[in-house]
Structure formats: structure tokens, C-alpha cells
PDB file of C-alpha atoms in Angstrom:
ATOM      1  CA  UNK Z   1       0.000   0.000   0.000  1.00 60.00           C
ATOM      2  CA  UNK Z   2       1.014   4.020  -0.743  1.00 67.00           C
ATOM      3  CA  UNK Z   3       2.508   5.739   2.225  1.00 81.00           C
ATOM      4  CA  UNK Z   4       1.418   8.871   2.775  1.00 81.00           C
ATOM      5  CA  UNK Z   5       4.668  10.204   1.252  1.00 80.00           C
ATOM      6  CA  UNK Z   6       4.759   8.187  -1.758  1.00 76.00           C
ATOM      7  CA  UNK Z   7       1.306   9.680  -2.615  1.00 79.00           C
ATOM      8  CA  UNK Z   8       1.832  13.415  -1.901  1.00 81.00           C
ATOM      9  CA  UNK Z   9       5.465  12.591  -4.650  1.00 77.00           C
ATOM     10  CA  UNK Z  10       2.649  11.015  -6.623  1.00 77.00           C
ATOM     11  CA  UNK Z  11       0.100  13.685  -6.815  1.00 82.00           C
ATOM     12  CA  UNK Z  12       2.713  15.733  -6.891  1.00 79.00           C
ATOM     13  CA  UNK Z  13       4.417  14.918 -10.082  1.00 79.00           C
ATOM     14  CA  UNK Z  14       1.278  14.610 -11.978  1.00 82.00           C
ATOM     15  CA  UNK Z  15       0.068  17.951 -11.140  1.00 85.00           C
ATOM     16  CA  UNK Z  16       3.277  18.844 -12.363  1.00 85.00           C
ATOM     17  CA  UNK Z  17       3.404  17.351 -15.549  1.00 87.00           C
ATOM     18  CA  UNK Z  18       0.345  18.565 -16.200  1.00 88.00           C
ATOM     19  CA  UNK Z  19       1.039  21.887 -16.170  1.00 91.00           C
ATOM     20  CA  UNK Z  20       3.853  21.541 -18.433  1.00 91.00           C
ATOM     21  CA  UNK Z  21       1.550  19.240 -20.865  1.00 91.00           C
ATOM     22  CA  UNK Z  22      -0.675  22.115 -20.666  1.00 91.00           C
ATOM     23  CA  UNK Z  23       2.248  24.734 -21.891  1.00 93.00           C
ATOM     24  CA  UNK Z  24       3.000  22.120 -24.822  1.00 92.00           C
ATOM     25  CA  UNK Z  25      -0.603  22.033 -25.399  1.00 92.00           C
ATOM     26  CA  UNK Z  26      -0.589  25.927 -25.710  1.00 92.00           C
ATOM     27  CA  UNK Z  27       2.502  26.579 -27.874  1.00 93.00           C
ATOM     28  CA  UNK Z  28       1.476  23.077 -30.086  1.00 91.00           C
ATOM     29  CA  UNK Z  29      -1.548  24.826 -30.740  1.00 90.00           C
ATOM     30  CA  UNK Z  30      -0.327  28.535 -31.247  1.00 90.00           C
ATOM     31  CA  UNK Z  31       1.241  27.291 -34.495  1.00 89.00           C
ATOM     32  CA  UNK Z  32      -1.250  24.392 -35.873  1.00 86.00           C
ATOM     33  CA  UNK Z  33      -5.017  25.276 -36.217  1.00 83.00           C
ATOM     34  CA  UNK Z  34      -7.348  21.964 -35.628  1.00 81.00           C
ATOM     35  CA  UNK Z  35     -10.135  23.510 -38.029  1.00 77.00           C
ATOM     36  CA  UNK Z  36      -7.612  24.067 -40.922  1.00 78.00           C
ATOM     37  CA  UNK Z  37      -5.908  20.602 -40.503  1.00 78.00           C
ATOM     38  CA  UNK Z  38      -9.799  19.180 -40.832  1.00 77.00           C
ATOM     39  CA  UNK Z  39     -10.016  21.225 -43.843  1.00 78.00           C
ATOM     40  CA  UNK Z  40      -6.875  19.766 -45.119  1.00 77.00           C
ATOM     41  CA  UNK Z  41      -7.786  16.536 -44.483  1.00 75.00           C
ATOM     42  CA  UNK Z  42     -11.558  16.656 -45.483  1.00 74.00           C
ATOM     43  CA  UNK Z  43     -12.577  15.238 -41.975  1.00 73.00           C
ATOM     44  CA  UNK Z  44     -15.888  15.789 -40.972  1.00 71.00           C
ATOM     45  CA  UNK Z  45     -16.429  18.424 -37.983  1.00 70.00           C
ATOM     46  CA  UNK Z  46     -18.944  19.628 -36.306  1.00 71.00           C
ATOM     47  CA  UNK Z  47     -17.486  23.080 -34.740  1.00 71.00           C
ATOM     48  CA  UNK Z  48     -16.909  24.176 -31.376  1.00 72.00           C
ATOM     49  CA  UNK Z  49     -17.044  20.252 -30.386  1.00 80.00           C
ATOM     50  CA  UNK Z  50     -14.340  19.029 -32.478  1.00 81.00           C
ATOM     51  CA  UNK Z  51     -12.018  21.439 -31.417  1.00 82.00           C
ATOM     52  CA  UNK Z  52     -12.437  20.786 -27.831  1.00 84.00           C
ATOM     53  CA  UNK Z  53     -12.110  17.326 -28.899  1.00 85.00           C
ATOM     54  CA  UNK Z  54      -8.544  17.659 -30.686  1.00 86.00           C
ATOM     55  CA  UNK Z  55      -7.745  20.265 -27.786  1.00 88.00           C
ATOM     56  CA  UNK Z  56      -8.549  17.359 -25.257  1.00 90.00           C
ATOM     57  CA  UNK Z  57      -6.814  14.287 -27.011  1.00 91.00           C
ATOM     58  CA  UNK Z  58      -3.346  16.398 -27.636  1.00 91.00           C
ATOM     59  CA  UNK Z  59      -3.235  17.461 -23.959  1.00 93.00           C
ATOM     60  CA  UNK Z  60      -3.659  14.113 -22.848  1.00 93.00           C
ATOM     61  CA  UNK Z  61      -1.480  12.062 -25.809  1.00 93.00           C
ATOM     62  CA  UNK Z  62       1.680  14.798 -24.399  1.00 93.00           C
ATOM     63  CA  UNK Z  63       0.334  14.040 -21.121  1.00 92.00           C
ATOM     64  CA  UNK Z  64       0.920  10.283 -21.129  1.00 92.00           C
ATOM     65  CA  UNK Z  65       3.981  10.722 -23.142  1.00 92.00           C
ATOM     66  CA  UNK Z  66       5.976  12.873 -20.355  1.00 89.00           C
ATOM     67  CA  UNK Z  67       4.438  10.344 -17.821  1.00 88.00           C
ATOM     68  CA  UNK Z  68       5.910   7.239 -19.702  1.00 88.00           C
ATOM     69  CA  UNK Z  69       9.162   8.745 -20.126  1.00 86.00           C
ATOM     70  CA  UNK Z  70       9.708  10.213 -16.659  1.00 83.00           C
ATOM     71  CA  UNK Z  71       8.540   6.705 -15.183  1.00 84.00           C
ATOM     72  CA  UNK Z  72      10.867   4.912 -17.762  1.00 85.00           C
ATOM     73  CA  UNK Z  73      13.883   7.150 -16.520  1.00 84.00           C
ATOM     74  CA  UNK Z  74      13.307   6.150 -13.312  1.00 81.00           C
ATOM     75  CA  UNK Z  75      13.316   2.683 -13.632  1.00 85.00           C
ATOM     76  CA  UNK Z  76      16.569   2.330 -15.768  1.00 87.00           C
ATOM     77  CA  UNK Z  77      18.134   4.735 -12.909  1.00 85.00           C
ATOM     78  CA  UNK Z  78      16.276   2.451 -10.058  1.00 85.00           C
ATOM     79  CA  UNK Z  79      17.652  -0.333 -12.363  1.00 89.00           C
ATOM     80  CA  UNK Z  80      21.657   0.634 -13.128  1.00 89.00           C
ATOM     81  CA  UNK Z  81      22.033   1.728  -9.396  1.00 90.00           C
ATOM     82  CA  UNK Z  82      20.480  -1.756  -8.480  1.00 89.00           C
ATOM     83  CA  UNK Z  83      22.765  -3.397 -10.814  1.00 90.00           C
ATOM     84  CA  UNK Z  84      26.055  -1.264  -9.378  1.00 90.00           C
ATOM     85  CA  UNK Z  85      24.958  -2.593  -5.902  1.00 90.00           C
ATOM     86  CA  UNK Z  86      25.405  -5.992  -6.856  1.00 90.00           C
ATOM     87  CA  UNK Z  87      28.925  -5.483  -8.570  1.00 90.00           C
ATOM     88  CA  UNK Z  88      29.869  -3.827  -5.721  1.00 89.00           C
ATOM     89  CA  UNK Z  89      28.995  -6.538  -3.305  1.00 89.00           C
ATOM     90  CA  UNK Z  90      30.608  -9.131  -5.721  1.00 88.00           C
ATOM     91  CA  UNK Z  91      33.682  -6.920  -5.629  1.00 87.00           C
ATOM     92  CA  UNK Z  92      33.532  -6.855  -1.377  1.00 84.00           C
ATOM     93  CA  UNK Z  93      32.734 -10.769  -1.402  1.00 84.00           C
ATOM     94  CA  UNK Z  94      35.748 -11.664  -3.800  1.00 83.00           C
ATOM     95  CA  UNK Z  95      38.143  -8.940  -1.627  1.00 82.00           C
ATOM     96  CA  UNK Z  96      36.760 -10.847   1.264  1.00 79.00           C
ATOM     97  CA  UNK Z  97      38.160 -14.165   0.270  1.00 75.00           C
ATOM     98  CA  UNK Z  98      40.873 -13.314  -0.844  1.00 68.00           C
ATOM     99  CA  UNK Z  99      42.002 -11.770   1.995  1.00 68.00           C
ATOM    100  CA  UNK Z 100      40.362 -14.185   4.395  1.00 62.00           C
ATOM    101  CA  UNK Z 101      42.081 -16.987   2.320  1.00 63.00           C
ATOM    102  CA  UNK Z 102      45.356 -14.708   2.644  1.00 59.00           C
ATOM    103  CA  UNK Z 103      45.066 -14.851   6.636  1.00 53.00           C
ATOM    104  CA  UNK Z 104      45.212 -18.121   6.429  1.00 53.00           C
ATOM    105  CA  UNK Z 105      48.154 -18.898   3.969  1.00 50.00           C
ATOM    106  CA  UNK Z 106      50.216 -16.558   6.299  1.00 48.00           C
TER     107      UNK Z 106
END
């Protein structure tokens, strides 16, 4: 179960990247206009809807997209640190032996 902690970090980052999504959202949008891509593309629209529509999908496709590569960079860094823990206990066991094998050679 979520600590108390882990879920203020939790709340915390999403908030967080959703703001910046939001930003992204904004400047995506200052230079591409959903209403003339439609028009482009002959896509059927029906207005004020279809905007909020292509508004809403963007914001939450960028959204997902900083979430999945935020929680991906953490778990290669949770990963490589895991992975330097165990070389470095390998590296203490075989110092170990050889000097406990050392100790008693001498």
C-alpha cells in the first residue's frame, strides 16, 4: 500500500506534468489550427465540439507521453544503481576471500 509520502510525490508529479503538458498544449496549438488541418484533411467536424475534442486528445497524448518517459527514466536509474549494488557486493565478497584466504596462507 502508498505511504502517505509516496502519494503526496505522486500527486505531486502529476500535477506537475500537467502543467507543463498544458504549456506544450498551448505553444502546439499557437502554431497548428485543428479547423484548418480538418479542412486539409476533409474530416468531418462539427465546430466548437471538435475542437475541444482535438484540444482534449493532444493534452492528454503529451500528457501520457511525459508520464511514460519520466517513469521509464526512473526505472533504468532504479535499475543501473540496483545493478552497481550488486557489482559492488561481488567486488567486497571476492576482496573478502581473498584476503580471508590470505590470513590463512600466512
Amino acid at each position: 500500500m502508498l505511504s502517505l509520502l509516496k502519494c503526496k510525490c505522486l500527486i505531486g508529479y502529476l500535477w506537475t506534468s500537467a502543467i507543463i503538458a498544458g504549456l506544450l498544449t498551448i505553444i502546439f496549438f499557437t502554431f497548428i489550427d485543428p479547423i484548418n488541418v480538418a479542412k486539409l484533411l476533409e474530416l468531418d467536424r462539427d465546430g466548437a465540439m471538435f475542437e475541444v475534442k482535438v484540444y482534449a486528445s493532444i493534452f492528454t497524448f503529451i500528457w501520457f507521453t511525459l508520464n511514460a518517459s519520466t517513469y521509464l527514466s526512473h526505472y533504468f536509474g532504479q535499475l543501473l544503481r540496483l545493478l552497481e549494488q550488486e557489482e559492488q557486493q561481488k567486488i567486497d565478497r571476492e576482496s573478502k576471500s581473498v584476503s580471508d584466504t590470505h590470513l590463512e596462507a600466512g
